[in-house]
Coordinates of N, CA and C in Angstrom, one line a residue:
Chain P
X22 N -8.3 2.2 13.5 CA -7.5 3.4 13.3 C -6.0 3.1 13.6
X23 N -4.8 3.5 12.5 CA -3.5 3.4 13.0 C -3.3 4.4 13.5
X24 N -2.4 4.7 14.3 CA -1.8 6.2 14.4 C -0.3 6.2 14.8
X25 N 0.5 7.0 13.9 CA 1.7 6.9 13.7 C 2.5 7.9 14.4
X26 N 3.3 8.0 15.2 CA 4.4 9.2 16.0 C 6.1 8.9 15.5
X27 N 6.7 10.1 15.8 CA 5.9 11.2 15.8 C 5.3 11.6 14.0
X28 N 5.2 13.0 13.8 CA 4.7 13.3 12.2 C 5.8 13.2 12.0
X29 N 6.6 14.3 12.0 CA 8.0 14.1 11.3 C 9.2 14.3 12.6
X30 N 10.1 13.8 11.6 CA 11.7 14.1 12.7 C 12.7 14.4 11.9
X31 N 13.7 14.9 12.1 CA 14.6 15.3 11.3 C 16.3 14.4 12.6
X32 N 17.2 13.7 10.8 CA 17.6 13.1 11.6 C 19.1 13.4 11.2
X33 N 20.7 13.5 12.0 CA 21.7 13.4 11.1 C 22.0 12.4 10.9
X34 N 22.6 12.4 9.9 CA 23.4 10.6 8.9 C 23.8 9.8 9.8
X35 N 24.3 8.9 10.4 CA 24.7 8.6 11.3 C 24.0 7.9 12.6
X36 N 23.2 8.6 12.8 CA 22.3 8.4 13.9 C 20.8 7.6 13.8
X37 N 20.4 7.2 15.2 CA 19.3 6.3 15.1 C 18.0 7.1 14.7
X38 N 16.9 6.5 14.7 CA 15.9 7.1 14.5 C 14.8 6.1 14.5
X39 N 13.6 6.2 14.8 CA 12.4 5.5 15.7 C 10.9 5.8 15.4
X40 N 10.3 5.1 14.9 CA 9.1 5.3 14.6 C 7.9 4.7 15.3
X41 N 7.1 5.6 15.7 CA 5.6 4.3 16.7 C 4.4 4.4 15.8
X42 N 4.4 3.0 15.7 CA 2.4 2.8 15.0 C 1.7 1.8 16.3
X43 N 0.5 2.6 16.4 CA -0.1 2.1 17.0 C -1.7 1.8 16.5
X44 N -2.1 0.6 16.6 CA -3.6 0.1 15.9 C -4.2 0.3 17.0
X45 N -5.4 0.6 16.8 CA -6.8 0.7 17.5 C -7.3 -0.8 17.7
X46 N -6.7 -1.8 17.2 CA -7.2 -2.7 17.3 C -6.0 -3.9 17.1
X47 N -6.1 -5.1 17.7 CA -5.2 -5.9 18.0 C -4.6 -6.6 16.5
X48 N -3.3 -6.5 16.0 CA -2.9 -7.1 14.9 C -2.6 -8.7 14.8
X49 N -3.0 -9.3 15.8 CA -2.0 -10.4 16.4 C -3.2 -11.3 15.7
X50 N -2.8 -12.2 15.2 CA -3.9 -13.4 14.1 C -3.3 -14.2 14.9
X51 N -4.5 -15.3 14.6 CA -4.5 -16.9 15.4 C -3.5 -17.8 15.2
X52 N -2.8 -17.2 13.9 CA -1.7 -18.1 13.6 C -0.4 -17.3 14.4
X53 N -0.5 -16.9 15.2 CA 0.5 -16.1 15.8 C 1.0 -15.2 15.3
X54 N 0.9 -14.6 14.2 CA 1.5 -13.1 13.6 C 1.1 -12.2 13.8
X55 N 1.7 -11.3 13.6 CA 1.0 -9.8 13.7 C 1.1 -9.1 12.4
X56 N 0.1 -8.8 11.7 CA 0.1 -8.1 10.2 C 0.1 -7.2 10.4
X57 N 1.4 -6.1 10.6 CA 1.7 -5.0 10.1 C 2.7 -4.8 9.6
X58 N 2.6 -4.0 8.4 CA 3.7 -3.6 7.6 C 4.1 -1.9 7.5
X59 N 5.6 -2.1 6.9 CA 5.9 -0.6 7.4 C 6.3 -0.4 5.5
X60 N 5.5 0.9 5.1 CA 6.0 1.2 3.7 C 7.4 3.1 4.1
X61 N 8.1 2.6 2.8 CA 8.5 4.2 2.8 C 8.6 4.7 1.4
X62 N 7.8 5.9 1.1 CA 7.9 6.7 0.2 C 8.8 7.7 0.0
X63 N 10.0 7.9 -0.7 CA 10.7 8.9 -1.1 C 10.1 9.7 -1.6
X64 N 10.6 11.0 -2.2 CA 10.1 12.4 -2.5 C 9.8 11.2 -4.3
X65 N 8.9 12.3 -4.4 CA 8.7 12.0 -6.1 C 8.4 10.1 -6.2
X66 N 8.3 9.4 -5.5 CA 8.2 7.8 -5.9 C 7.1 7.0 -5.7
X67 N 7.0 5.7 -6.0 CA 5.5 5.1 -5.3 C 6.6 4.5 -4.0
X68 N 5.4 4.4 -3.1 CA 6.1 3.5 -1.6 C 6.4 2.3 -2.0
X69 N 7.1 1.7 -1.3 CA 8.0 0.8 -1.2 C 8.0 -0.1 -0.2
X70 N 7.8 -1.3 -0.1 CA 7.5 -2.1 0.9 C 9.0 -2.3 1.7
X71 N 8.8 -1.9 3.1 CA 10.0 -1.8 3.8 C 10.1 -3.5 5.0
X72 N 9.1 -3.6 5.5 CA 8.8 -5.0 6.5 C 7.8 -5.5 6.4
X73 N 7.3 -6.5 6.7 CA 5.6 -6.5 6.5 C 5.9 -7.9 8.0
X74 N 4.6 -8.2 8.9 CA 4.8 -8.7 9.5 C 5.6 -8.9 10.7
X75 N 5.5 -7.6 10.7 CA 6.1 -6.4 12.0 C 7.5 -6.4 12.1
X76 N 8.1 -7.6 11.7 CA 9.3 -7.8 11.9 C 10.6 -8.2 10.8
X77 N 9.5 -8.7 9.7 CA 10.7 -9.4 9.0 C 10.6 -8.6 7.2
X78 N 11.9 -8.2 7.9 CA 12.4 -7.3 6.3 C 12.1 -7.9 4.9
X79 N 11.8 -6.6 4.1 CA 11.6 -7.4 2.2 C 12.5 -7.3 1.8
X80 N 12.7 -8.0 1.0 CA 14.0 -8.7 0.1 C 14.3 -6.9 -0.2
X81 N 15.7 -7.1 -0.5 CA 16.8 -5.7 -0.8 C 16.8 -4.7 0.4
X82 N 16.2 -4.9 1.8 CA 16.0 -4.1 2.2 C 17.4 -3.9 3.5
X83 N 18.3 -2.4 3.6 CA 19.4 -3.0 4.2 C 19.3 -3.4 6.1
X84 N 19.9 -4.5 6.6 CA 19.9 -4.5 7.8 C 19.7 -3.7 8.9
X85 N 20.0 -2.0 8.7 CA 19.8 -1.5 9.6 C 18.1 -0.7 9.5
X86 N 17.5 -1.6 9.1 CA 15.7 -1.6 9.4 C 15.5 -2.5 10.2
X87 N 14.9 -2.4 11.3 CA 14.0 -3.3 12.3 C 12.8 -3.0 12.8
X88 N 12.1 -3.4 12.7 CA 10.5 -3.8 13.3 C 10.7 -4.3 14.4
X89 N 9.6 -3.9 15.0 CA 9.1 -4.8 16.4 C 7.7 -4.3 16.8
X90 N 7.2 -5.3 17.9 CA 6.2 -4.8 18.6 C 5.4 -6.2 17.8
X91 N 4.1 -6.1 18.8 CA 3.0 -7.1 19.1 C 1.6 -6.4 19.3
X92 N 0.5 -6.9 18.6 CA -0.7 -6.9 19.2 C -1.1 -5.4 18.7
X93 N -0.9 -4.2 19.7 CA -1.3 -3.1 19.5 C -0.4 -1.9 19.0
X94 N 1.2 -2.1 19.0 CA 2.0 -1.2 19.4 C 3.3 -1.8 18.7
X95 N 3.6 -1.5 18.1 CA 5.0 -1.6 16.8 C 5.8 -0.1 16.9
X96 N 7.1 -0.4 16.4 CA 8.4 0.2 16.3 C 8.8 -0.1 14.8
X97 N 9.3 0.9 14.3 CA 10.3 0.8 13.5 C 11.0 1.5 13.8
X98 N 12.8 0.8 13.6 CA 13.9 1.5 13.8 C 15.4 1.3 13.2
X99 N 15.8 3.0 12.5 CA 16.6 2.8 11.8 C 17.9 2.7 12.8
X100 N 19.0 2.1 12.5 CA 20.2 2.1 13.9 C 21.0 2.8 13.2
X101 N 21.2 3.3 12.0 CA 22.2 4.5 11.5 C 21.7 5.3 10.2
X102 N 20.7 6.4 10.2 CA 20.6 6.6 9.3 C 21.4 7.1 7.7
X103 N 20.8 7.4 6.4 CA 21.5 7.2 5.5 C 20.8 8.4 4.7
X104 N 21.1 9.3 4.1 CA 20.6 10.2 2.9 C 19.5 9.4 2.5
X105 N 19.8 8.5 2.0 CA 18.6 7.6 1.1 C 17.4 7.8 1.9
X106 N 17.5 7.6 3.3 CA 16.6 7.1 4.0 C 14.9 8.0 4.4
X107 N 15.3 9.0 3.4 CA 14.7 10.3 3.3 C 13.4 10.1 2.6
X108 N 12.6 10.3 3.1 CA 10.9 10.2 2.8 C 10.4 10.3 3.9
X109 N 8.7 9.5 3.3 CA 7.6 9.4 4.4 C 7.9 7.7 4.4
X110 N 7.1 7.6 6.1 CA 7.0 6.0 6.5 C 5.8 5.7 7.1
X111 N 5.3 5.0 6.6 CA 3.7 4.6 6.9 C 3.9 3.3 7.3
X112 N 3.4 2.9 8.5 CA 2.9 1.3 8.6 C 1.3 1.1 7.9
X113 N 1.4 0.0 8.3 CA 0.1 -0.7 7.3 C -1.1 -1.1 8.1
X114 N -2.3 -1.7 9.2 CA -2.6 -2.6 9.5 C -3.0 -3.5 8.7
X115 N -2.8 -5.1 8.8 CA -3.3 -5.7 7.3 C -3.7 -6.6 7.4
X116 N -4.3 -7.0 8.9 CA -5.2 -7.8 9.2 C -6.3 -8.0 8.5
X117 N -7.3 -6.8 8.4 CA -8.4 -7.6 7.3 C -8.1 -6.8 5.8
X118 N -9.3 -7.2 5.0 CA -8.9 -6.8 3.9 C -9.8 -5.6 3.3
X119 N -9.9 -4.6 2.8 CA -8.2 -3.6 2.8 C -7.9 -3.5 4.2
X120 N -6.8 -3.1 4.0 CA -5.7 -2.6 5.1 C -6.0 -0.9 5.4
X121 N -5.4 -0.6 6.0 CA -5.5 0.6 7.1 C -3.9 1.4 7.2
X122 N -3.7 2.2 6.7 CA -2.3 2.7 6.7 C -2.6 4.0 7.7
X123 N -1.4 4.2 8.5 CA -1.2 5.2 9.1 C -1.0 6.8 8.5
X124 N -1.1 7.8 9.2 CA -1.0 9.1 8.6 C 0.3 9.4 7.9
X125 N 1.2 8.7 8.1 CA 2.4 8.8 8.0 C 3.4 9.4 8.9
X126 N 4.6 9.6 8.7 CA 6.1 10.0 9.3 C 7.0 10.3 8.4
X127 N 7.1 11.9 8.6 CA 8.2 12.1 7.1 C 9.7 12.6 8.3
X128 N 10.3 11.9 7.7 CA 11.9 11.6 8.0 C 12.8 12.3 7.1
X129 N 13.3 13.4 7.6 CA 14.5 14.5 7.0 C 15.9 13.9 7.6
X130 N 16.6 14.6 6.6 CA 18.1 14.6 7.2 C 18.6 15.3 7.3
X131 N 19.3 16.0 8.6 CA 20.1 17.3 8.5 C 21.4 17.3 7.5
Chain C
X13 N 10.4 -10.1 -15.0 CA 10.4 -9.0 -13.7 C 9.2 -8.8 -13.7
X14 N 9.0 -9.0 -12.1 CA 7.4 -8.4 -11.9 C 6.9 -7.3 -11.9
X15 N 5.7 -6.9 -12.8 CA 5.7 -5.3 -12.7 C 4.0 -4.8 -12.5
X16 N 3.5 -4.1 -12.5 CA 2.3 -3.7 -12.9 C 2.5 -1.9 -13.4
X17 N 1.9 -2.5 -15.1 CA 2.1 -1.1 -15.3 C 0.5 0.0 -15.5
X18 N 0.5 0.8 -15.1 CA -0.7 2.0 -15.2 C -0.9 2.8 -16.3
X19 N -1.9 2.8 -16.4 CA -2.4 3.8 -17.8 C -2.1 5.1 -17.5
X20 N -1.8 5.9 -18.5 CA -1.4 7.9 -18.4 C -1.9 8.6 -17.2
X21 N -1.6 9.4 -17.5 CA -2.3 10.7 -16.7 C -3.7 10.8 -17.6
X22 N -4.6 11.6 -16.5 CA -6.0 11.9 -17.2 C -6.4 13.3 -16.3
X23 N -7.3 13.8 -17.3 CA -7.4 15.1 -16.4 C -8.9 15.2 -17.3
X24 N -9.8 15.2 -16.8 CA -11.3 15.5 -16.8 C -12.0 16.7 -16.0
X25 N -13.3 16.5 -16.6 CA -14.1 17.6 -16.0 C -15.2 16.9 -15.3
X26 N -15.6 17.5 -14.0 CA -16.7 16.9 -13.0 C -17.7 16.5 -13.7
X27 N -18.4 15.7 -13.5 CA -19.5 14.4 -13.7 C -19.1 14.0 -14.7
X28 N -17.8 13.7 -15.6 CA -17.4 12.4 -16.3 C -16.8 11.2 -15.9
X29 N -17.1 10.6 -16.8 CA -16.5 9.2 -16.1 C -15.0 9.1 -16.7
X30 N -14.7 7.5 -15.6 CA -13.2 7.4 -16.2 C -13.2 5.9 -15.7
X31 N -12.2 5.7 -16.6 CA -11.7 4.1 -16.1 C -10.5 3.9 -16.4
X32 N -9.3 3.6 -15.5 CA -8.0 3.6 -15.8 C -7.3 2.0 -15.3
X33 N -6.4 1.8 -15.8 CA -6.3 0.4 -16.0 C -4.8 -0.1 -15.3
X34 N -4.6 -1.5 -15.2 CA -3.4 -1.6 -14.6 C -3.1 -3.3 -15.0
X35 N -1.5 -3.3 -15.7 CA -1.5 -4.6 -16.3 C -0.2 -5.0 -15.5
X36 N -0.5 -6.7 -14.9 CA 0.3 -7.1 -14.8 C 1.1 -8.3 -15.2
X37 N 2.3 -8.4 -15.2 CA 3.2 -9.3 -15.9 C 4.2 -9.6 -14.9
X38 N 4.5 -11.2 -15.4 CA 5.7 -11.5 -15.0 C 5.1 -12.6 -13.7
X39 N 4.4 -12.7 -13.3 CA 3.7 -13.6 -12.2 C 2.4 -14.2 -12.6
X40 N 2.5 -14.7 -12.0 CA 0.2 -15.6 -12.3 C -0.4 -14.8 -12.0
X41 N -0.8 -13.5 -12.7 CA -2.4 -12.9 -12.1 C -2.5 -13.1 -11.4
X42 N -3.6 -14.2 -11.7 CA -5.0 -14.8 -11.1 C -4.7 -15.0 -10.0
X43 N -3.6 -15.3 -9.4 CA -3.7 -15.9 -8.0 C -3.0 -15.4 -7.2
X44 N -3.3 -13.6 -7.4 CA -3.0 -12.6 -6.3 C -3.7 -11.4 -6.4
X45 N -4.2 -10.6 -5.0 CA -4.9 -9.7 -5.1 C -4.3 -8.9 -5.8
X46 N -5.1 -7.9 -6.5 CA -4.9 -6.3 -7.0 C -5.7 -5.4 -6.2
X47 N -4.7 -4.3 -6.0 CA -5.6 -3.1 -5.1 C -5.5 -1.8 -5.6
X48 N -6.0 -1.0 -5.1 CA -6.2 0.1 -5.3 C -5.6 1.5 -4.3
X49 N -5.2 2.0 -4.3 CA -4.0 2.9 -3.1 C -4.3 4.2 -3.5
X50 N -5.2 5.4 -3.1 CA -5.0 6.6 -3.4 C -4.4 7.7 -2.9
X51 N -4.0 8.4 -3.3 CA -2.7 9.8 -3.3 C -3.1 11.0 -3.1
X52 N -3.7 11.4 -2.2 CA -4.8 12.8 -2.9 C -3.4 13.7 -2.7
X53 N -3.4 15.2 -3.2 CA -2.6 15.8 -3.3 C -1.8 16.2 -1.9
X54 N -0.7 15.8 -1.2 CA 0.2 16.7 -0.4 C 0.1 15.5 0.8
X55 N -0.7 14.6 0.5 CA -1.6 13.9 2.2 C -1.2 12.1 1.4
X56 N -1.9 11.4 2.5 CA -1.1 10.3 2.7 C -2.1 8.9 2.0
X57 N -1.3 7.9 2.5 CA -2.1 6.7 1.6 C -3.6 6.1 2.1
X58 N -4.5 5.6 1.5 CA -5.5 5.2 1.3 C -6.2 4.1 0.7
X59 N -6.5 3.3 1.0 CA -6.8 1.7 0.4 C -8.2 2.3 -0.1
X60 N -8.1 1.8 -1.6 CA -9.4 1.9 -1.9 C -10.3 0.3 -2.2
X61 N -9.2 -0.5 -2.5 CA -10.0 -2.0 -2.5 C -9.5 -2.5 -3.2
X62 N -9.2 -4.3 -3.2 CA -8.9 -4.9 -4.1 C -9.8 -6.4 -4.4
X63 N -8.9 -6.8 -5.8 CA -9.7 -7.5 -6.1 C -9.0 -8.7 -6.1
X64 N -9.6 -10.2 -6.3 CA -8.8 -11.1 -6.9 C -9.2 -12.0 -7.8
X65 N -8.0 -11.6 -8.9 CA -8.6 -12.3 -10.3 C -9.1 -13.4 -10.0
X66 N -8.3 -14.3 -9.4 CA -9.5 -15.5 -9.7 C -11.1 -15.6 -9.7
X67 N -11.2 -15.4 -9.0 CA -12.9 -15.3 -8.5 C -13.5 -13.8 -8.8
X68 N -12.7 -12.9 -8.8 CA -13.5 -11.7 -9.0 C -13.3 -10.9 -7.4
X69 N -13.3 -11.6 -6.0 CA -14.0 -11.5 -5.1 C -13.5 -10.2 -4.9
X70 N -14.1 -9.2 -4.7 CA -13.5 -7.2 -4.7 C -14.4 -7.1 -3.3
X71 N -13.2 -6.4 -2.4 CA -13.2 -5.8 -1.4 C -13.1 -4.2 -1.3
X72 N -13.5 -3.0 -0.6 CA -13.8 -2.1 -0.4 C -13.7 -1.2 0.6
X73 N -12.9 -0.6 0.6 CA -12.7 0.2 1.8 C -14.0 1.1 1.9
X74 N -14.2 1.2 3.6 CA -15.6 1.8 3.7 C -16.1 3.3 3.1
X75 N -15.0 4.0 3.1 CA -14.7 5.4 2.3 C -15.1 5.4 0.9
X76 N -15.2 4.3 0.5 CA -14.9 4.4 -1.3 C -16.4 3.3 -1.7
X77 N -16.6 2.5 -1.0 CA -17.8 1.5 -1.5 C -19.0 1.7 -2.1
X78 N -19.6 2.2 -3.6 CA -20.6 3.2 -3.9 C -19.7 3.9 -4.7
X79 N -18.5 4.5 -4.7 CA -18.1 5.7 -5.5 C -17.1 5.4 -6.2
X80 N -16.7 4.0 -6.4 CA -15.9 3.7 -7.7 C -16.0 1.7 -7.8
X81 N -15.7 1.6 -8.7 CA -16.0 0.1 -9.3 C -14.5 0.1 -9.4
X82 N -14.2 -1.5 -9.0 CA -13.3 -2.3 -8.9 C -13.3 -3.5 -10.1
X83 N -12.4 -4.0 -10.9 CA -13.1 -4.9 -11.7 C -11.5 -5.7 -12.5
X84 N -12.2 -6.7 -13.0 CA -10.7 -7.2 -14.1 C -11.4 -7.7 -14.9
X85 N -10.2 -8.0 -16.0 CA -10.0 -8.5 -17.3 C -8.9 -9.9 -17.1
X86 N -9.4 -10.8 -16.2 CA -8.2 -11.6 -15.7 C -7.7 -12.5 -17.3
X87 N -8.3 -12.6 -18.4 CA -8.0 -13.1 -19.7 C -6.6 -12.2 -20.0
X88 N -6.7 -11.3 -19.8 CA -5.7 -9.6 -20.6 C -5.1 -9.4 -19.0
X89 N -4.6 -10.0 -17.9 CA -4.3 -9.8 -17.1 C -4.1 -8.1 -16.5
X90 N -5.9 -7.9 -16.5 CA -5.8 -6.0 -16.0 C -6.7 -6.1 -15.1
X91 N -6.2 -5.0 -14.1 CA -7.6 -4.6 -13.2 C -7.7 -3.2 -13.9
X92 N -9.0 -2.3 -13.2 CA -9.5 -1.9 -13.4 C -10.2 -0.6 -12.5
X93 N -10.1 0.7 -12.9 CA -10.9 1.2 -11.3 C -11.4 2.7 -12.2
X94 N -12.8 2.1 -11.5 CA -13.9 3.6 -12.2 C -14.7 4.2 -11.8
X95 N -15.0 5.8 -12.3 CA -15.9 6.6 -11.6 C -17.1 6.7 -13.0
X96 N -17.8 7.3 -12.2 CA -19.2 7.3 -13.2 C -19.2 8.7 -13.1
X97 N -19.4 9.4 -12.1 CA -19.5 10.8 -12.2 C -18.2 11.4 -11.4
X98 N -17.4 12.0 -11.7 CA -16.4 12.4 -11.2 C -16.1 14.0 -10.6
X99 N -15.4 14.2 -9.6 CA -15.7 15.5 -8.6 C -14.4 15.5 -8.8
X100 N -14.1 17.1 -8.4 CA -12.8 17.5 -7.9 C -12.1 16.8 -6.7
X101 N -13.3 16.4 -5.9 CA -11.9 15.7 -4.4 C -11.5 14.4 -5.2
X102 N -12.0 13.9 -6.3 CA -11.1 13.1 -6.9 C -9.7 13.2 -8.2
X103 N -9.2 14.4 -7.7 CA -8.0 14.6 -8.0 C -6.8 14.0 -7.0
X104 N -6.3 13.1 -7.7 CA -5.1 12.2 -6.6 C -4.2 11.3 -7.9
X105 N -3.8 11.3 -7.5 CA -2.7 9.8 -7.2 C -3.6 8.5 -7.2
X106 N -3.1 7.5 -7.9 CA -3.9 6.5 -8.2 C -2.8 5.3 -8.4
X107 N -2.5 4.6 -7.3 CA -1.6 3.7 -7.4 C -2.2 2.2 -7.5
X108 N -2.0 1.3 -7.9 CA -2.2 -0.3 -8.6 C -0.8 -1.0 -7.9
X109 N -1.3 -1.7 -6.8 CA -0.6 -2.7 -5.7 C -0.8 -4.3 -6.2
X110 N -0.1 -5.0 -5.1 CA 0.1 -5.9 -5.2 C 0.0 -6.8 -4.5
X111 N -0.9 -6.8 -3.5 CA -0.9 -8.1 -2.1 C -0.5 -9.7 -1.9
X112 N 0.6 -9.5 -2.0 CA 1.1 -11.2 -1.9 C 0.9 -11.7 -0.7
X113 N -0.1 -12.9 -1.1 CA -0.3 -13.9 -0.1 C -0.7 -14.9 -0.9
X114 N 0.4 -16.0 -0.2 CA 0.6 -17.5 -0.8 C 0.0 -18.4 -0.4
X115 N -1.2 -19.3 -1.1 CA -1.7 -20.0 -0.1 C -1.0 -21.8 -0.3
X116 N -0.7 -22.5 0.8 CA -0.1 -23.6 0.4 C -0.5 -24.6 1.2
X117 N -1.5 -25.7 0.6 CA -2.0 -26.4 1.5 C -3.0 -25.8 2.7
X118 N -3.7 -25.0 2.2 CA -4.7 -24.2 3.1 C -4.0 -23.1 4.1
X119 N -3.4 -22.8 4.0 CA -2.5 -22.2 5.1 C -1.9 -21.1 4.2
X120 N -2.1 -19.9 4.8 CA -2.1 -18.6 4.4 C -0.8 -18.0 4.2
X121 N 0.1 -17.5 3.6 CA 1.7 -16.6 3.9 C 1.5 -15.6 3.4
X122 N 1.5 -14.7 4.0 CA 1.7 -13.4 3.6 C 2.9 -12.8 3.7
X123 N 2.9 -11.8 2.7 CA 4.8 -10.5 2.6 C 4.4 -9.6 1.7
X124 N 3.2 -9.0 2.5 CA 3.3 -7.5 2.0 C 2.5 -6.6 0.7
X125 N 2.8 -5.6 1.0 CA 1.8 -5.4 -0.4 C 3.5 -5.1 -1.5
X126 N 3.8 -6.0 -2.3 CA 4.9 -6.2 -2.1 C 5.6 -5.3 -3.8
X127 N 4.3 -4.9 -4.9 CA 4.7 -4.7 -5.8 C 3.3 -3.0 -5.9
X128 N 4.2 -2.3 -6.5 CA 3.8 -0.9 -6.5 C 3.3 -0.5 -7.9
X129 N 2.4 -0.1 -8.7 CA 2.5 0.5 -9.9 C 3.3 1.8 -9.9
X130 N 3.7 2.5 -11.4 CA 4.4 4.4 -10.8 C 3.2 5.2 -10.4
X131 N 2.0 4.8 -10.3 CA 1.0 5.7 -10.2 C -0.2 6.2 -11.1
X132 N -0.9 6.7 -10.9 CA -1.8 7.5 -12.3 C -2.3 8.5 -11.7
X133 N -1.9 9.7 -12.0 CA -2.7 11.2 -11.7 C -3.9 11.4 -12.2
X134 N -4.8 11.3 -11.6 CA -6.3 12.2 -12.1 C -6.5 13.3 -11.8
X135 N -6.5 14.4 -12.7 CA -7.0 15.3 -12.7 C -8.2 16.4 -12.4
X136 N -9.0 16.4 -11.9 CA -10.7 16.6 -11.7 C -10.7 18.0 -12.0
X137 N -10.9 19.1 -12.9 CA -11.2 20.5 -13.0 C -12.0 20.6 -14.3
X138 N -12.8 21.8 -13.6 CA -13.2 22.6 -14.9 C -12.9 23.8 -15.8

């Protein structure tokens, strides 16, 4: 089970904003990684791969996205939000195969 | 450009079947999973299983295992996902993913489920 906090937040432009996934089960693989990934869905779109590997951003994606966290308990965090940034955000677990996505986090902007 | 593209919208009536399709281009198939991601109306994502062309080898989310067939045409670079008798809770969203993982010298790399189809709406009413 993932489970994602909060459901939603509402954020102004400018400002930070923080997301927690938490697995029921340890993401951390023998090769030292941890498989989880963070998707975001805009209104009307398919999701979009935002991090995968708890930490390390996908191609096009802007710097102020950061992952973190180990094992059971990951962060994502925007350090300035942006209009764009408006959707839902789901982490992934992706340890085995299929994966396990969280309930989601829908992210407003005032 | 890598893409995977999805077959129309469909809108059926309970206990017919369907099989809707997803082609991709621009990369080697065969030597990445295809999955299956559903959308039910207003609610969130859902793995329904994927497959990988090479081998066939199709995985299943425990929710779905019994209630729809996973499959390819790895020659026509398509997967594939079907119902035999179809219900109203299968009205969703029907997205065709893309799990990249590189294998190089036995050693695994993964980044993500990194390519999205636009979707396919199924319909389920009578």
């Amino acid at each position: 089970v993932t489970t994602q906090s909060p459901l939603s937040l509402t954020v102004a432009p400018g400002e930070p904003a923080s997301i927690s996934c938490r697995s029921s089960q340890s993401l951390l693989h023998r090769d030292g990684k941890n498989y989880l990934d963070w998707y975001l869905q805009r209104p009307g779109q398919s999701p979009q791969l935002l991090m995968y590997l708890s930490s390390t951003r996908a191609s096009g994606v802007p710097d102020r996205f950061s992952g973190s966290g180990s094992g059971t308990d990951f962060t994502l965090k925007i350090s300035r939000v942006e209009a764009e940034d408006a959707g839902v955000y789901y982490c992934m677990a992706a340890l085995q195969t299929p994966g396990t996505f969280g309930h989601g986090t829908k992210v407003e902007i005032k | 450009e890598v893409q995977l593209v999805q077959s129309g919208a469909e809108l059926k009536k309970p206990g017919e079947s369907l099989k809707i399709s997803c082609t991709g281009s621009g990369y080697s198939f065969t030597n990445y999973w295809i999955g299956w991601v559903r959308q039910m109306p207003g609610k969130g994502l859902e793995w329904m299983g994927l497959i990988y062309p090479g081998d066939s080898d199709t995985r299943y989310g425990p929710s779905f295992r019994g209630q729809v067939t996973i499959s390819v045409d790895k020659a026509n670079n398509i997967a594939y996902l079907q119902w035999s008798s179809l219900q109203a809770s299968d009205t969703a969203v029907y997205y065709c993913v893309r799990r990249n993982v590189v294998a190089v010298a036995n050693v695994y790399y993964y980044y993500g489920i990194d390519v999205w189809g636009r979707g396919t709406t199924v319909t389920v009413s009578s």
